């Protein structure tokens, strides 16, 4: 009896020990998942930080999702879908509503293009919305880049889907016609398809569970973006084995398709939910097409809670892929500066990009009338202030040893002029080092000061992440400008680069 009792007590102790260990693991899992934060869509996602390098605060609802099992999280997703105000066709989820009326889906959605006779290897999805000024040209450069980077045999295994998702349906149709005329050959072969969506897929986007302290405009923008991504993935899920998401202002590395195939084959023994071919935002994120419905449903369930790249990070962890799996060299480079969010600049680049590229592809052609340059900034050896205003290809940038508050770079015109737009670029264009983060643009008007003494009392606006564009940011420039100054507002003990200053004169009609 004593021996049996000792055996029984030993078993009980073992069971208790195992239970304690399980509870400890569960607590650790909750702790780790609660600290799992990330960035916004157009920011770096190789680490869970925003573009400024500051971690976001995790949303309470996401802590709950991360702390559940996959079975529990699917129930949560269903609950969220009912509580977020989605239209009935979206509440059904992508899996169901694609079959609601397939003929109607095809006629209402596909503007140009035709399906291929067989399932391909890779679908490239690119959502497109209207951008201001030069931003309207981005998508054409992106399509051209993908075409040039792939061979004819590779194109047979690729479907490129352009999703025109702007609320301005006239713009969508006009843009689709222009794309059709420009790339008609590739539409006929099934390589390129152009789609749009019915407006009634969008709920009230200004009603949100916002835990990021985002502005109303930004919250509406990112909520719509989540729905756009889900819609595009839902459409692309049956076209190929794999699906990769891009943006409409990127260029592709040469032979990127072969590099993607090699990386997939290299990781075929690993359980992964997504592979990454860029370190930026949602660019270059690849999925197995069979998983797109699940992720699209997750995006729809959380569309007004968090940005898409944070949701992707959480979705990845929920599916047991704890770490990102990235290629050593990026295959897609972001080169556009004008964000699809009104009034915002996005001067971000992937410093690991595989190929060299022309970083000034979308720079506006400045008119830069004759002027004198004055500065109290200390230039590095061999660097000249004139290089920023009178720069030509091959000139070095104007680089500064260090800055003090109120150090300025001043452009003084012989006579007052009327200016429609001022553009300032700072920092290295690829590495994004040496940017003037804390700076403003000021002007002096009218009065005929001697050149060096021209005062700049009028504030035009502030630099954003080292960039300034009065037209895109919505700043007003006074008339009769005699001088322009880029002014540092804080001390900066490290190297700073004033890369380019461009002036566009006002046209008189």
PDB file of N, CA and C in Angstrom, residues 2-65:
ATOM      1  N   UNK A   2       1.887   1.297   0.839  1.00  0.00           N
ATOM      2  CA  UNK A   2       2.768   2.455   0.908  1.00  0.00           C
ATOM      3  C   UNK A   2       3.452   2.662  -0.430  1.00  0.00           C
ATOM      4  N   UNK A   3       3.870   1.556  -1.027  1.00  0.00           N
ATOM      5  CA  UNK A   3       4.542   1.671  -2.311  1.00  0.00           C
ATOM      6  C   UNK A   3       3.584   2.213  -3.355  1.00  0.00           C
ATOM      7  N   UNK A   4       2.337   1.713  -3.369  1.00  0.00           N
ATOM      8  CA  UNK A   4       1.342   2.196  -4.326  1.00  0.00           C
ATOM      9  C   UNK A   4       1.046   3.659  -4.095  1.00  0.00           C
ATOM     10  N   UNK A   5       0.972   4.066  -2.831  1.00  0.00           N
ATOM     11  CA  UNK A   5       0.679   5.472  -2.503  1.00  0.00           C
ATOM     12  C   UNK A   5       1.799   6.376  -2.995  1.00  0.00           C
ATOM     13  N   UNK A   6       3.058   5.924  -2.764  1.00  0.00           N
ATOM     14  CA  UNK A   6       4.195   6.731  -3.221  1.00  0.00           C
ATOM     15  C   UNK A   6       4.167   6.853  -4.745  1.00  0.00           C
ATOM     16  N   UNK A   7       3.822   5.784  -5.425  1.00  0.00           N
ATOM     17  CA  UNK A   7       3.754   5.813  -6.894  1.00  0.00           C
ATOM     18  C   UNK A   7       2.678   6.787  -7.355  1.00  0.00           C
ATOM     19  N   UNK A   8       1.506   6.731  -6.675  1.00  0.00           N
ATOM     20  CA  UNK A   8       0.401   7.624  -7.024  1.00  0.00           C
ATOM     21  C   UNK A   8       0.786   9.063  -6.762  1.00  0.00           C
ATOM     22  N   UNK A   9       1.450   9.321  -5.578  1.00  0.00           N
ATOM     23  CA  UNK A   9       1.847  10.684  -5.249  1.00  0.00           C
ATOM     24  C   UNK A   9       2.867  11.197  -6.249  1.00  0.00           C
ATOM     25  N   UNK A  10       3.753  10.319  -6.719  1.00  0.00           N
ATOM     26  CA  UNK A  10       4.752  10.723  -7.716  1.00  0.00           C
ATOM     27  C   UNK A  10       4.069  11.137  -9.020  1.00  0.00           C
ATOM     28  N   UNK A  11       3.029  10.338  -9.400  1.00  0.00           N
ATOM     29  CA  UNK A  11       2.309  10.690 -10.628  1.00  0.00           C
ATOM     30  C   UNK A  11       1.613  12.044 -10.488  1.00  0.00           C
ATOM     31  N   UNK A  12       1.007  12.273  -9.334  1.00  0.00           N
ATOM     32  CA  UNK A  12       0.311  13.542  -9.088  1.00  0.00           C
ATOM     33  C   UNK A  12       1.287  14.697  -9.160  1.00  0.00           C
ATOM     34  N   UNK A  13       2.456  14.509  -8.499  1.00  0.00           N
ATOM     35  CA  UNK A  13       3.468  15.572  -8.530  1.00  0.00           C
ATOM     36  C   UNK A  13       3.916  15.853  -9.969  1.00  0.00           C
ATOM     37  N   UNK A  14       4.063  14.807 -10.746  1.00  0.00           N
ATOM     38  CA  UNK A  14       4.479  14.987 -12.139  1.00  0.00           C
ATOM     39  C   UNK A  14       3.436  15.772 -12.921  1.00  0.00           C
ATOM     40  N   UNK A  15       2.173  15.399 -12.703  1.00  0.00           N
ATOM     41  CA  UNK A  15       1.096  16.096 -13.405  1.00  0.00           C
ATOM     42  C   UNK A  15       1.051  17.560 -13.009  1.00  0.00           C
ATOM     43  N   UNK A  16       1.192  17.815 -11.709  1.00  0.00           N
ATOM     44  CA  UNK A  16       1.174  19.198 -11.209  1.00  0.00           C
ATOM     45  C   UNK A  16       2.327  19.989 -11.824  1.00  0.00           C
ATOM     46  N   UNK A  17       3.510  19.345 -11.869  1.00  0.00           N
ATOM     47  CA  UNK A  17       4.679  20.020 -12.444  1.00  0.00           C
ATOM     48  C   UNK A  17       4.439  20.380 -13.903  1.00  0.00           C
ATOM     49  N   UNK A  18       3.872  19.413 -14.652  1.00  0.00           N
ATOM     50  CA  UNK A  18       3.582  19.672 -16.055  1.00  0.00           C
ATOM     51  C   UNK A  18       2.587  20.827 -16.203  1.00  0.00           C
ATOM     52  N   UNK A  19       1.556  20.830 -15.346  1.00  0.00           N
ATOM     53  CA  UNK A  19       0.554  21.913 -15.402  1.00  0.00           C
ATOM     54  C   UNK A  19       1.177  23.266 -15.115  1.00  0.00           C
ATOM     55  N   UNK A  20       2.077  23.284 -14.116  1.00  0.00           N
ATOM     56  CA  UNK A  20       2.760  24.538 -13.778  1.00  0.00           C
ATOM     57  C   UNK A  20       3.591  25.021 -14.962  1.00  0.00           C
ATOM     58  N   UNK A  21       4.303  24.108 -15.600  1.00  0.00           N
ATOM     59  CA  UNK A  21       5.113  24.474 -16.760  1.00  0.00           C
ATOM     60  C   UNK A  21       4.248  25.026 -17.888  1.00  0.00           C
ATOM     61  N   UNK A  22       3.099  24.374 -18.133  1.00  0.00           N
ATOM     62  CA  UNK A  22       2.195  24.838 -19.176  1.00  0.00           C
ATOM     63  C   UNK A  22       1.696  26.239 -18.869  1.00  0.00           C
ATOM     64  N   UNK A  23       1.313  26.470 -17.604  1.00  0.00           N
ATOM     65  CA  UNK A  23       0.833  27.797 -17.204  1.00  0.00           C
ATOM     66  C   UNK A  23       1.921  28.842 -17.377  1.00  0.00           C
ATOM     67  N   UNK A  24       3.157  28.493 -17.049  1.00  0.00           N
ATOM     68  CA  UNK A  24       4.277  29.428 -17.203  1.00  0.00           C
ATOM     69  C   UNK A  24       4.470  29.783 -18.676  1.00  0.00           C
ATOM     70  N   UNK A  25       4.412  28.765 -19.525  1.00  0.00           N
ATOM     71  CA  UNK A  25       4.567  29.014 -20.961  1.00  0.00           C
ATOM     72  C   UNK A  25       3.454  29.916 -21.481  1.00  0.00           C
ATOM     73  N   UNK A  26       2.231  29.674 -20.984  1.00  0.00           N
ATOM     74  CA  UNK A  26       1.097  30.487 -21.415  1.00  0.00           C
ATOM     75  C   UNK A  26       1.266  31.935 -20.998  1.00  0.00           C
ATOM     76  N   UNK A  27       1.739  32.152 -19.765  1.00  0.00           N
ATOM     77  CA  UNK A  27       1.968  33.518 -19.267  1.00  0.00           C
ATOM     78  C   UNK A  27       3.053  34.202 -20.086  1.00  0.00           C
ATOM     79  N   UNK A  28       4.133  33.471 -20.371  1.00  0.00           N
ATOM     80  CA  UNK A  28       5.216  34.043 -21.193  1.00  0.00           C
ATOM     81  C   UNK A  28       4.693  34.398 -22.572  1.00  0.00           C
ATOM     82  N   UNK A  29       3.857  33.500 -23.142  1.00  0.00           N
ATOM     83  CA  UNK A  29       3.294  33.769 -24.464  1.00  0.00           C
ATOM     84  C   UNK A  29       2.449  35.040 -24.453  1.00  0.00           C
ATOM     85  N   UNK A  30       1.619  35.193 -23.420  1.00  0.00           N
ATOM     86  CA  UNK A  30       0.805  36.408 -23.304  1.00  0.00           C
ATOM     87  C   UNK A  30       1.676  37.643 -23.199  1.00  0.00           C
ATOM     88  N   UNK A  31       2.743  37.538 -22.408  1.00  0.00           N
ATOM     89  CA  UNK A  31       3.641  38.695 -22.244  1.00  0.00           C
ATOM     90  C   UNK A  31       4.307  39.074 -23.550  1.00  0.00           C
ATOM     91  N   UNK A  32       4.813  38.043 -24.263  1.00  0.00           N
ATOM     92  CA  UNK A  32       5.496  38.335 -25.524  1.00  0.00           C
ATOM     93  C   UNK A  32       4.531  38.897 -26.551  1.00  0.00           C
ATOM     94  N   UNK A  33       3.332  38.319 -26.636  1.00  0.00           N
ATOM     95  CA  UNK A  33       2.388  38.804 -27.631  1.00  0.00           C
ATOM     96  C   UNK A  33       1.900  40.194 -27.302  1.00  0.00           C
ATOM     97  N   UNK A  34       1.808  40.532 -26.012  1.00  0.00           N
ATOM     98  CA  UNK A  34       1.357  41.871 -25.641  1.00  0.00           C
ATOM     99  C   UNK A  34       2.379  42.929 -25.989  1.00  0.00           C
ATOM    100  N   UNK A  35       3.633  42.545 -26.127  1.00  0.00           N
ATOM    101  CA  UNK A  35       4.670  43.514 -26.480  1.00  0.00           C
ATOM    102  C   UNK A  35       4.937  43.553 -27.974  1.00  0.00           C
ATOM    103  N   UNK A  36       4.137  42.793 -28.724  1.00  0.00           N
ATOM    104  CA  UNK A  36       4.358  42.691 -30.167  1.00  0.00           C
ATOM    105  C   UNK A  36       3.706  43.863 -30.872  1.00  0.00           C
ATOM    106  N   UNK A  37       4.467  44.882 -31.197  1.00  0.00           N
ATOM    107  CA  UNK A  37       3.957  46.053 -31.901  1.00  0.00           C
ATOM    108  C   UNK A  37       4.715  46.240 -33.176  1.00  0.00           C
ATOM    109  N   UNK A  38       4.157  47.102 -34.033  1.00  0.00           N
ATOM    110  CA  UNK A  38       4.791  47.277 -35.347  1.00  0.00           C
ATOM    111  C   UNK A  38       4.565  48.667 -35.849  1.00  0.00           C
ATOM    112  N   UNK A  39       4.657  48.842 -37.195  1.00  0.00           N
ATOM    113  CA  UNK A  39       4.603  50.155 -37.814  1.00  0.00           C
ATOM    114  C   UNK A  39       3.403  50.274 -38.720  1.00  0.00           C
ATOM    115  N   UNK A  40       3.301  51.410 -39.426  1.00  0.00           N
ATOM    116  CA  UNK A  40       2.210  51.600 -40.348  1.00  0.00           C
ATOM    117  C   UNK A  40       2.594  51.151 -41.745  1.00  0.00           C
ATOM    118  N   UNK A  41       1.610  51.184 -42.647  1.00  0.00           N
ATOM    119  CA  UNK A  41       1.778  50.526 -43.949  1.00  0.00           C
ATOM    120  C   UNK A  41       2.885  51.104 -44.803  1.00  0.00           C
ATOM    121  N   UNK A  42       2.994  52.362 -44.900  1.00  0.00           N
ATOM    122  CA  UNK A  42       4.018  52.830 -45.730  1.00  0.00           C
ATOM    123  C   UNK A  42       5.326  52.992 -45.096  1.00  0.00           C
ATOM    124  N   UNK A  43       5.568  52.364 -43.792  1.00  0.00           N
ATOM    125  CA  UNK A  43       6.801  52.469 -43.029  1.00  0.00           C
ATOM    126  C   UNK A  43       7.553  51.142 -43.035  1.00  0.00           C
ATOM    127  N   UNK A  44       8.774  51.155 -42.479  1.00  0.00           N
ATOM    128  CA  UNK A  44       9.573  49.935 -42.408  1.00  0.00           C
ATOM    129  C   UNK A  44       8.914  48.927 -41.497  1.00  0.00           C
ATOM    130  N   UNK A  45       8.917  47.634 -41.903  1.00  0.00           N
ATOM    131  CA  UNK A  45       8.358  46.596 -41.053  1.00  0.00           C
ATOM    132  C   UNK A  45       9.354  45.491 -40.775  1.00  0.00           C
ATOM    133  N   UNK A  46      10.609  45.709 -41.049  1.00  0.00           N
ATOM    134  CA  UNK A  46      11.601  44.695 -40.720  1.00  0.00           C
ATOM    135  C   UNK A  46      11.784  44.606 -39.215  1.00  0.00           C
ATOM    136  N   UNK A  47      11.492  45.697 -38.504  1.00  0.00           N
ATOM    137  CA  UNK A  47      11.428  45.701 -37.055  1.00  0.00           C
ATOM    138  C   UNK A  47      10.132  46.349 -36.660  1.00  0.00           C
ATOM    139  N   UNK A  48       9.564  46.009 -35.476  1.00  0.00           N
ATOM    140  CA  UNK A  48       8.264  46.542 -35.102  1.00  0.00           C
ATOM    141  C   UNK A  48       8.360  47.992 -34.639  1.00  0.00           C
ATOM    142  N   UNK A  49       8.659  48.899 -35.583  1.00  0.00           N
ATOM    143  CA  UNK A  49       8.759  50.299 -35.259  1.00  0.00           C
ATOM    144  C   UNK A  49       8.115  51.108 -36.357  1.00  0.00           C
ATOM    145  N   UNK A  50       7.790  52.374 -36.040  1.00  0.00           N
ATOM    146  CA  UNK A  50       7.321  53.248 -37.084  1.00  0.00           C
ATOM    147  C   UNK A  50       8.500  53.920 -37.763  1.00  0.00           C
ATOM    148  N   UNK A  51       8.232  54.846 -38.692  1.00  0.00           N
ATOM    149  CA  UNK A  51       9.309  55.412 -39.500  1.00  0.00           C
ATOM    150  C   UNK A  51      10.285  56.207 -38.659  1.00  0.00           C
ATOM    151  N   UNK A  52       9.846  56.710 -37.533  1.00  0.00           N
ATOM    152  CA  UNK A  52      10.735  57.466 -36.668  1.00  0.00           C
ATOM    153  C   UNK A  52      11.527  56.569 -35.738  1.00  0.00           C
ATOM    154  N   UNK A  53      11.281  55.264 -35.806  1.00  0.00           N
ATOM    155  CA  UNK A  53      11.989  54.337 -34.936  1.00  0.00           C
ATOM    156  C   UNK A  53      11.369  54.214 -33.561  1.00  0.00           C
ATOM    157  N   UNK A  54      10.130  54.747 -33.391  1.00  0.00           N
ATOM    158  CA  UNK A  54       9.472  54.708 -32.088  1.00  0.00           C
ATOM    159  C   UNK A  54       8.403  53.635 -32.121  1.00  0.00           C
ATOM    160  N   UNK A  55       8.439  52.663 -31.208  1.00  0.00           N
ATOM    161  CA  UNK A  55       7.432  51.605 -31.232  1.00  0.00           C
ATOM    162  C   UNK A  55       6.034  52.164 -31.014  1.00  0.00           C
ATOM    163  N   UNK A  56       5.053  51.617 -31.741  1.00  0.00           N
ATOM    164  CA  UNK A  56       3.666  51.963 -31.513  1.00  0.00           C
ATOM    165  C   UNK A  56       3.172  51.276 -30.238  1.00  0.00           C
ATOM    166  N   UNK A  57       2.125  51.824 -29.656  1.00  0.00           N
ATOM    167  CA  UNK A  57       1.474  51.168 -28.532  1.00  0.00           C
ATOM    168  C   UNK A  57       0.532  50.105 -29.066  1.00  0.00           C
ATOM    169  N   UNK A  58       0.619  48.927 -28.527  1.00  0.00           N
ATOM    170  CA  UNK A  58      -0.240  47.845 -28.986  1.00  0.00           C
ATOM    171  C   UNK A  58      -1.678  48.108 -28.585  1.00  0.00           C
ATOM    172  N   UNK A  59      -2.613  47.742 -29.462  1.00  0.00           N
ATOM    173  CA  UNK A  59      -4.012  47.950 -29.172  1.00  0.00           C
ATOM    174  C   UNK A  59      -4.531  46.853 -28.257  1.00  0.00           C
ATOM    175  N   UNK A  60      -5.379  47.210 -27.269  1.00  0.00           N
ATOM    176  CA  UNK A  60      -5.897  46.197 -26.351  1.00  0.00           C
ATOM    177  C   UNK A  60      -6.585  45.044 -27.063  1.00  0.00           C
ATOM    178  N   UNK A  61      -7.359  45.340 -28.132  1.00  0.00           N
ATOM    179  CA  UNK A  61      -8.050  44.251 -28.812  1.00  0.00           C
ATOM    180  C   UNK A  61      -7.071  43.290 -29.466  1.00  0.00           C
ATOM    181  N   UNK A  62      -5.930  43.818 -29.932  1.00  0.00           N
ATOM    182  CA  UNK A  62      -4.944  42.960 -30.573  1.00  0.00           C
ATOM    183  C   UNK A  62      -4.230  42.083 -29.555  1.00  0.00           C
ATOM    184  N   UNK A  63      -4.123  42.571 -28.318  1.00  0.00           N
ATOM    185  CA  UNK A  63      -3.526  41.736 -27.283  1.00  0.00           C
ATOM    186  C   UNK A  63      -4.403  40.513 -27.051  1.00  0.00           C
ATOM    187  N   UNK A  64      -5.703  40.731 -27.098  1.00  0.00           N
ATOM    188  CA  UNK A  64      -6.627  39.630 -26.916  1.00  0.00           C
ATOM    189  C   UNK A  64      -6.501  38.628 -28.057  1.00  0.00           C
ATOM    190  N   UNK A  65      -6.410  39.153 -29.276  1.00  0.00           N
ATOM    191  CA  UNK A  65      -6.282  38.258 -30.431  1.00  0.00           C
ATOM    192  C   UNK A  65      -4.980  37.476 -30.372  1.00  0.00           C
TER     193      UNK A  65
END
